[in-house]
Coordinates of C-alpha atoms in Angstrom, one line a residue:
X1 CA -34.3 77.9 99.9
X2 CA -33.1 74.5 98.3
X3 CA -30.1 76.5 97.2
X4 CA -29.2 77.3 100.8
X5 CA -29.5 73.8 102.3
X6 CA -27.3 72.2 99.8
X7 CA -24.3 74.0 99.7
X8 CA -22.7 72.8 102.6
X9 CA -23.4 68.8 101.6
X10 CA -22.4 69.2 97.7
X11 CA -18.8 69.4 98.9
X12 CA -19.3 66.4 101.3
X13 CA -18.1 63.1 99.7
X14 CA -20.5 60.3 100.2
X15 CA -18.0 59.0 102.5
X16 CA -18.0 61.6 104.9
X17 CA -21.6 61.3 105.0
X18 CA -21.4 57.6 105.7
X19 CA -18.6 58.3 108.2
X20 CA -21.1 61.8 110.1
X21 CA -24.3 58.4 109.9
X22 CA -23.0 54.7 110.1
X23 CA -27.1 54.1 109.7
X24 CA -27.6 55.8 106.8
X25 CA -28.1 53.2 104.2
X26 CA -31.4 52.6 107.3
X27 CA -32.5 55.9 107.5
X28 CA -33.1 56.5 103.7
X29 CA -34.3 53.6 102.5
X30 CA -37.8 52.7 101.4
X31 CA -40.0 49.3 100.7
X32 CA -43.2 49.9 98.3
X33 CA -45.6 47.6 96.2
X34 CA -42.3 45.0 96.6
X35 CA -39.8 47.4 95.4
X36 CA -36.8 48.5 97.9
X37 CA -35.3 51.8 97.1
X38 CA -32.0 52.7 98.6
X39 CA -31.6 56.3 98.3
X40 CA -28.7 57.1 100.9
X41 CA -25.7 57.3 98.3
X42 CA -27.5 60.4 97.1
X43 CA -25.7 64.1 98.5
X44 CA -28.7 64.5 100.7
X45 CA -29.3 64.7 104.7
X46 CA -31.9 65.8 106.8
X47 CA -31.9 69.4 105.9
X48 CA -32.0 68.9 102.1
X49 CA -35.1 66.4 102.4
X50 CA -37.1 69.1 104.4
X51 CA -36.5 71.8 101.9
X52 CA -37.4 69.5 99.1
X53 CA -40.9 68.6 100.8
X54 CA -41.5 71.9 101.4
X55 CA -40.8 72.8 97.5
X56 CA -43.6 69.7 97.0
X57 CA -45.8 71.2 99.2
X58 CA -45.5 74.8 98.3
X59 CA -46.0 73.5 94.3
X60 CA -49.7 71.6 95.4
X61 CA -48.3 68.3 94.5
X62 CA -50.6 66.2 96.8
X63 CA -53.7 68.1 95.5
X64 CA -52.4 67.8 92.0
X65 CA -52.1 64.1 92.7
X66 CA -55.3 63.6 93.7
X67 CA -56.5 65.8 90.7
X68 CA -54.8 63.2 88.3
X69 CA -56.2 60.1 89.5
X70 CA -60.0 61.9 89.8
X71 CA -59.8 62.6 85.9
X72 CA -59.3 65.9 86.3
X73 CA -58.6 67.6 82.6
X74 CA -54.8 68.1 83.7
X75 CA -52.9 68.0 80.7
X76 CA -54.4 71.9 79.7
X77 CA -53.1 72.0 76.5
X78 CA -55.4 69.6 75.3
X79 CA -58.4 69.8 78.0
X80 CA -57.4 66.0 78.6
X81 CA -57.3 64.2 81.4
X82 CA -54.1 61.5 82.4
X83 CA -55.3 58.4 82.8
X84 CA -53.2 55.8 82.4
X85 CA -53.6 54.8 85.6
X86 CA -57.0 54.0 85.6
X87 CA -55.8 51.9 83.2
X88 CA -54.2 49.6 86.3
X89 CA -57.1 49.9 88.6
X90 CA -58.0 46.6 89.8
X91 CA -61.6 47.9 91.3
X92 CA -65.1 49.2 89.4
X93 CA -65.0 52.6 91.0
X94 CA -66.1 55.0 88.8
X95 CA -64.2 57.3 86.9
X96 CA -65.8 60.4 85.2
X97 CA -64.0 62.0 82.2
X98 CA -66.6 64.5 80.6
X99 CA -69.4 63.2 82.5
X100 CA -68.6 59.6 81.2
X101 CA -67.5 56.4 83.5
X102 CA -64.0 55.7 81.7
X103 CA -64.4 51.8 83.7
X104 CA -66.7 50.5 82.1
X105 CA -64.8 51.2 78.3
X106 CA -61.6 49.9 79.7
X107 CA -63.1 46.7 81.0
X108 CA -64.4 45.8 77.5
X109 CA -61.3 46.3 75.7
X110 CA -59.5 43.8 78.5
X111 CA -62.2 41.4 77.5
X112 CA -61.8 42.0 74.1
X113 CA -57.8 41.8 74.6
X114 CA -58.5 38.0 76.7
X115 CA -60.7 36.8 73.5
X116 CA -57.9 37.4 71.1
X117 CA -55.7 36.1 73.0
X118 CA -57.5 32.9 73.5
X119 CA -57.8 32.7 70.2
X120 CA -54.3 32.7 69.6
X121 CA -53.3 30.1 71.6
X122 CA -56.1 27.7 71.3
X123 CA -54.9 27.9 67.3
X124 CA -58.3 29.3 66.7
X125 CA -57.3 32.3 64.6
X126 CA -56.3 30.9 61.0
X127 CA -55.2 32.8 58.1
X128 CA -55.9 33.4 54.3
X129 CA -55.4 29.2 53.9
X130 CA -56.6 28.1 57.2
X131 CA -53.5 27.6 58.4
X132 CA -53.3 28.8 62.6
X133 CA -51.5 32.1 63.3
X134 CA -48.1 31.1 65.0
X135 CA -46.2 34.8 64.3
X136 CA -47.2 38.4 65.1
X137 CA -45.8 41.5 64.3
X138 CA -45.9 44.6 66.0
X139 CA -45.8 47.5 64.2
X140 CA -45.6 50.8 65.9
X141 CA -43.3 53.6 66.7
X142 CA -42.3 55.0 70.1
X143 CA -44.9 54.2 73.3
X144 CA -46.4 51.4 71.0
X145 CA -43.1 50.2 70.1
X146 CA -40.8 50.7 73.4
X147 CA -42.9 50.0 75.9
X148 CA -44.4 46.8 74.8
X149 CA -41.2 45.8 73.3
X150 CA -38.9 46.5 76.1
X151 CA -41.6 44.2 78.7
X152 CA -41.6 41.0 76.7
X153 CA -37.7 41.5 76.7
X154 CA -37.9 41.4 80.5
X155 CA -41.0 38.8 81.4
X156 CA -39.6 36.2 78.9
X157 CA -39.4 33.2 81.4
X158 CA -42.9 33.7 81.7
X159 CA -43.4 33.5 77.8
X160 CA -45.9 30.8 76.8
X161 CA -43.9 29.6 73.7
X162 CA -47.2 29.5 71.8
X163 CA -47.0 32.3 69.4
X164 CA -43.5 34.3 68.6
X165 CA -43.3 37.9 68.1
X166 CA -41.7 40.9 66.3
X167 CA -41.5 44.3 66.2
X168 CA -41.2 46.7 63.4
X169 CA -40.5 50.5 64.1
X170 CA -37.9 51.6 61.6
X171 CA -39.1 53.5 58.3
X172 CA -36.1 52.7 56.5
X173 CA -37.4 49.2 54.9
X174 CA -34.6 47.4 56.0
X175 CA -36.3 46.2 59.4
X176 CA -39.4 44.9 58.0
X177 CA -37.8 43.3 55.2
X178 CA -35.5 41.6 57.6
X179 CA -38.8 40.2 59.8
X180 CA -40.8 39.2 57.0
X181 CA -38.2 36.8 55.2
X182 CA -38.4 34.7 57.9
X183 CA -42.1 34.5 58.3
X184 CA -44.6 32.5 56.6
X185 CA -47.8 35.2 55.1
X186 CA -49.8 32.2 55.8
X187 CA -49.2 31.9 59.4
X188 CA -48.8 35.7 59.7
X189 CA -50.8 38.2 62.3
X190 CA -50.1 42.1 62.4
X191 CA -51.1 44.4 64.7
X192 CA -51.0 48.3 63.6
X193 CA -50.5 50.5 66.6
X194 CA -51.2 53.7 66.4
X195 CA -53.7 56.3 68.5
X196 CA -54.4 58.2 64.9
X197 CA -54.1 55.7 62.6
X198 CA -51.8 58.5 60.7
X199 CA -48.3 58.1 62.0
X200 CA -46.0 58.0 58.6
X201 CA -43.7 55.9 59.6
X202 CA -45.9 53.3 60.9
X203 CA -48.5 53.5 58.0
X204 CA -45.6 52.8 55.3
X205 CA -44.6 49.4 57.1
X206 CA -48.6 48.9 57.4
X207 CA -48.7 49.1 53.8
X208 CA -45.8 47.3 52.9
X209 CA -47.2 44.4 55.1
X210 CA -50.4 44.6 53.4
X211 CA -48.7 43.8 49.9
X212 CA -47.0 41.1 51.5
X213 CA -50.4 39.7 52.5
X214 CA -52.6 40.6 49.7
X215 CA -49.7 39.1 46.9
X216 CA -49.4 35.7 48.8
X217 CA -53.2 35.5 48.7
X218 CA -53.9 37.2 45.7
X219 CA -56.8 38.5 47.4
X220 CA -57.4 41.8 48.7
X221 CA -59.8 40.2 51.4
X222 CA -57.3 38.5 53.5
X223 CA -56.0 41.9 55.3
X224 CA -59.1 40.9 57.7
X225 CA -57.9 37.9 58.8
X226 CA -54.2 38.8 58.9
X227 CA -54.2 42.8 60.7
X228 CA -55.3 44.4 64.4
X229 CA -55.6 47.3 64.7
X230 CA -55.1 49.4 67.7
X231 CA -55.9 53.3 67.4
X232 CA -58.8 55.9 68.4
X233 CA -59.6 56.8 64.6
X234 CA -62.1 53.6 63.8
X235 CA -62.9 55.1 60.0
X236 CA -59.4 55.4 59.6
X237 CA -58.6 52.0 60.2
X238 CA -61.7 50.5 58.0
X239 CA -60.3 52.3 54.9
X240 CA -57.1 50.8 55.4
X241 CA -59.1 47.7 54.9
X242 CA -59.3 46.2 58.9
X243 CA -61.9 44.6 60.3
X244 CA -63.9 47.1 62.8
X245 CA -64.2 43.6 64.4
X246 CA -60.6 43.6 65.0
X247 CA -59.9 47.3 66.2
X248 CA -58.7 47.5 69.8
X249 CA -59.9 51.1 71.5
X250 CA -57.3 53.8 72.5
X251 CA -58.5 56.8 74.0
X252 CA -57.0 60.6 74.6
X253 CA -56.4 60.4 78.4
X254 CA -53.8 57.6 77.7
X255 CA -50.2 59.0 76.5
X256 CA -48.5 56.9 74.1
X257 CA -45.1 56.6 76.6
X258 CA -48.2 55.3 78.5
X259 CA -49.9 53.3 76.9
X260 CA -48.4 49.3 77.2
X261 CA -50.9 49.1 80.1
X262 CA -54.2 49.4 77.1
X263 CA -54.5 47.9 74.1
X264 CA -51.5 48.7 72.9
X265 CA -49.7 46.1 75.5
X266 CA -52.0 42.8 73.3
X267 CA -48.5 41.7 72.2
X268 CA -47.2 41.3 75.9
X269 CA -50.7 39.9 76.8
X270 CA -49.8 37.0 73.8
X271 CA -46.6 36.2 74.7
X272 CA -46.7 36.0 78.4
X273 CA -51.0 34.9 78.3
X274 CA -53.6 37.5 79.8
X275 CA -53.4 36.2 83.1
X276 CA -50.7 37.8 83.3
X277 CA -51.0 40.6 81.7
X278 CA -53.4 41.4 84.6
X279 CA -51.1 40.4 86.8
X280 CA -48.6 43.1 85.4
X281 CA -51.5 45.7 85.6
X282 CA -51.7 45.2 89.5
X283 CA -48.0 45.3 90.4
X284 CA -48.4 48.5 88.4
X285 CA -51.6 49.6 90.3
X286 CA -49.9 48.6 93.6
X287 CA -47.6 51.3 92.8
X288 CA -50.2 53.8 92.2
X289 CA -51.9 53.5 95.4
X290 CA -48.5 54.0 96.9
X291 CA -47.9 57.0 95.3
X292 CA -51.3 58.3 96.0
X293 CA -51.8 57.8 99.8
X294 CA -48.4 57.5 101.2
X295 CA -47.0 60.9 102.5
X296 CA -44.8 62.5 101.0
X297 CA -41.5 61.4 103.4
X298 CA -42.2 58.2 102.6
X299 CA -43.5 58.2 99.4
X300 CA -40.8 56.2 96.9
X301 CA -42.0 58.2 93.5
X302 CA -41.8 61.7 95.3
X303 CA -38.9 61.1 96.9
X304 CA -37.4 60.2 93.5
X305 CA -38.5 63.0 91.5
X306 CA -37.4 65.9 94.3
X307 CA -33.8 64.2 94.0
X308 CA -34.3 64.5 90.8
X309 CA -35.0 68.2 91.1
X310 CA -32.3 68.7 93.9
X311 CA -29.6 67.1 91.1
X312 CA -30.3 69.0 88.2
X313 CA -31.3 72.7 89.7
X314 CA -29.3 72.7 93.0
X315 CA -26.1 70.6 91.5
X316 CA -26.3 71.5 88.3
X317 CA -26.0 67.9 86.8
X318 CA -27.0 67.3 83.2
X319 CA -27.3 63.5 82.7
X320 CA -28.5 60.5 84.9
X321 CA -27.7 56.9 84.1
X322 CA -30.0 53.9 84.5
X323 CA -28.0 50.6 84.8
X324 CA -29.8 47.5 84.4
X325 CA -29.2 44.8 86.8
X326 CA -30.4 41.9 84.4
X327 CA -29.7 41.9 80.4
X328 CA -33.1 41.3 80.1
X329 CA -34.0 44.6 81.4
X330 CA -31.8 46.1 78.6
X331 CA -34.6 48.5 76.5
X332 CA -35.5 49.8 80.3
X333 CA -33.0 52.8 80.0
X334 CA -33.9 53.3 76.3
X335 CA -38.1 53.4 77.9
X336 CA -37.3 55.6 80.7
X337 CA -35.6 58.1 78.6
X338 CA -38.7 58.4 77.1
X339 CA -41.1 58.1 79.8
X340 CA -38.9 60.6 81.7
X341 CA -37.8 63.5 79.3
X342 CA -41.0 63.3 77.3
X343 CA -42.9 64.2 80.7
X344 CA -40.6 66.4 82.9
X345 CA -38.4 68.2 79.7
X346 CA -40.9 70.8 79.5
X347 CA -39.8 74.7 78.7
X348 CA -43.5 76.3 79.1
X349 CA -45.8 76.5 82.0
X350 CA -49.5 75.8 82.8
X351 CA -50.1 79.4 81.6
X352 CA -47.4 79.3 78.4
X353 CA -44.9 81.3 80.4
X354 CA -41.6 80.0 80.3
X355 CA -40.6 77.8 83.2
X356 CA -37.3 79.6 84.6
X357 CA -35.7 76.6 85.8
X358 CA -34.4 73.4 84.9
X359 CA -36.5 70.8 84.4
X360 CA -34.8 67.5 83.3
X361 CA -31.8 66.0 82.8
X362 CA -30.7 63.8 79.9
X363 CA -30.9 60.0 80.6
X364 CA -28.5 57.9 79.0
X365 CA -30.2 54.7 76.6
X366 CA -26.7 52.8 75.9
X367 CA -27.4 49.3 77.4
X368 CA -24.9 46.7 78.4
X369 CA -26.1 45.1 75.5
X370 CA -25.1 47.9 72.8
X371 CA -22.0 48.9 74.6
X372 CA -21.0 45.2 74.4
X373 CA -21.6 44.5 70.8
X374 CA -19.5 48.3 70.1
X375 CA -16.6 47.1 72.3
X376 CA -16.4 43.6 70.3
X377 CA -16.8 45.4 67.1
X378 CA -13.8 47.6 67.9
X379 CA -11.5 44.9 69.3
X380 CA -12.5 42.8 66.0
X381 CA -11.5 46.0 63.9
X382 CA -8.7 46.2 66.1
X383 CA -7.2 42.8 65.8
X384 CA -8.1 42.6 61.9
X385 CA -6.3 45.8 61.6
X386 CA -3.2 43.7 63.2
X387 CA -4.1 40.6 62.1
X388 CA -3.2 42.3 58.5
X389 CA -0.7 44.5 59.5
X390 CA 2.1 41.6 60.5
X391 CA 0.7 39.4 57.7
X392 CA 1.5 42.1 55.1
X393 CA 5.1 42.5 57.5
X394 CA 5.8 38.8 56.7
X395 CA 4.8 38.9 53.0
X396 CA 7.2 41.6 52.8
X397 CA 10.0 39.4 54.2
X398 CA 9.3 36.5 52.4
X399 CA 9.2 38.6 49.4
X400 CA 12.7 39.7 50.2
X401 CA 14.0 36.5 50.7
X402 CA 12.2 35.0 47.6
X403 CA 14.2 38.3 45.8
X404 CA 17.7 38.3 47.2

């Protein structure tokens, strides 16, 4: 069905289309939650869209919708449920997971989230000497490194200059040795993120951060005052040597590529103050309640994922690229890719049989940024390589010269 509707427009140049429907760039556009999406320089019409909402419809997607954002134990692998956007809700209504309000525990880890905060900027939270906290690592690994990572990149007019922050991820030792030459251990605050509290490469830059701390007090004592920790495995996090005091709650209906809206987004919530934080959580939830009670033909998330579909299984295309508009939206391909192919690359169905189609394409992370800093590196490589080659062609002459 999807097949047959798109095999006439696939040899149509998005000219022609323009040319067959001088309103186009009207007719398939869409405003949401303060986002405008332009979607009419995609090789769709009329036709296409109606086989691709009936594919939406024929797959349940509005009752699956709707099963999500009840708490409905979705992900059947794990007999979880996906709630990361309950996360974003801005009212009380309950939400049952297991028989047990999921509200209530979000609510006091915000509060908890707002205290630390506080602390942090009101120079309240002093180290080993009792000198204020005025640098925080982050260290984490994928959703706790990414995500959180890649928002303070993009909010940072709205940074409150009151606290500066870093982020470790790499195992290799060079990263973490390269942050902590430049801090103070006195002045020092790490926060640990990670859902088990067993992660490898996050649990060796834990520990080497801990040596840092405990040699510069020469007490074993001061990891409570200088570590957070944010994970669902509290026992795990005491025998590290953290404060219980200072754990932040994750739970199993959050996904890591998820998971900036919890606890694990406390960096974002320091640099940018908790106000907000919040404020990101309800642009976010404005989204949701797009997604859930708009219909489907004019629904900006579904419309985007049935292009998706159309592109890779009807067209046979293998990559997508996400362009930034603004450098400081650079890490937003790198999160997407994650976001995206960690969710829809999937080879199994609900029931373990294999999927028969094509689920996702590759999205490509290069940003502006990195492409940028390869091209100088080449044209410096390139013009030393010249650079040398007519000073070695002149040393030769005078040479010469100097010999004849």
């Amino acid at each position: 069905m999807l097949s047959d509707s798109s095999k006439w427009i696939i040899n149509q140049t998005l000219a022609d289309l323009f040319k067959q429907d001088v309103q186009r760039n009207r007719h398939y556009c869409l405003a949401a939650a303060g986002l405008h999406l332009d979607y009419s320089r995609n090789h769709i019409n009329e036709s296409v869209l109606k086989s691709l909402f009936e594919l939406a419809q024929a797959k349940e997607l509005p009752q699956k919708r709707l099963a999500m954002f009840h708490g409905d134990l979705i992900n059947t692998t794990e007999e979880r449920a996906v709630l990361h956007t309950a996360l974003r809700q801005e009212t009380d209504d309950s939400i049952y997971v297991h028989h047990e309000d999921v509200i209530p525990r979000i609510r006091q880890e915000q509060r908890r989230m707002a205290k630390i905060v506080e602390a942090l900027h009101q120079k309240e939270w002093v180290g080993f000497s009792g000198k204020p906290i005025s640098d925080v690592v982050n260290i984490g690994i994928g959703g706790s490194d990414v995500g959180p990572r890649m928002v303070i990149e993009a909010l940072e007019p709205y940074h409150s200059g009151l606290i500066r922050c870093h982020f470790v991820a790499n195992v290799d030792g060079a990263e973490i040795a390269t942050v902590l030459k430049k801090l103070n251990p006195e002045t020092t605050l790490f926060i640990v993120a990670s859902k088990s509290f067993s992660t490898q490469e996050t649990l060796i830059n834990a520990l080497t951060a801990k040596r840092w701390i405990v040699n510069a007090a020469g007490d074993s004592s001061a990891v409570a005052k200088h570590f957070i920790a944010i994970s669902s495995q509290l026992d795990k996090v005491e025998a590290f040597g953290i404060n219980k005091k200072n754990c932040l709650q994750l739970w199993d209906f959050v996904g890591g590529r998820y998971s900036l809206w919890s606890a694990i987004g406390l960096p974002i919530a320091i640099m940018i103050g908790m106000e907000h934080f919040m404020a990101l959580l309800s642009g976010a939830e404005a989204m949701d309640q797009h997604f859930l009670n708009a219909p489907l033909k004019e629904n900006m998330p579904v419309i985007l994922a049935l292009i998706g579909i159309l592109y890779r299984n009807a067209y046979h295309t293998t990559s997508q690229a996400i362009v930034p508009y603004d450098e400081r939206l650079s890490l937003l391909p790198a999160y997407l890719q994650q976001v995206d192919m960690e969710s829809n690359g999937k080879s199994m169905k609900f029931d373990s049989r294999a999927v028969g189609v094509r689920t996702n394409k590759r999205t490509n992370e290069r940003t502006n940024k990195q492409t940028n800093e390869r091209t100088n590196e080449r044209t410096n490589k390139q013009t030393n390589e010249r650079t040398n080659e007519r000073t070695n062609k002149q040393t030769k002459k005078r040479t010469n010269k100097l010999t004849n």
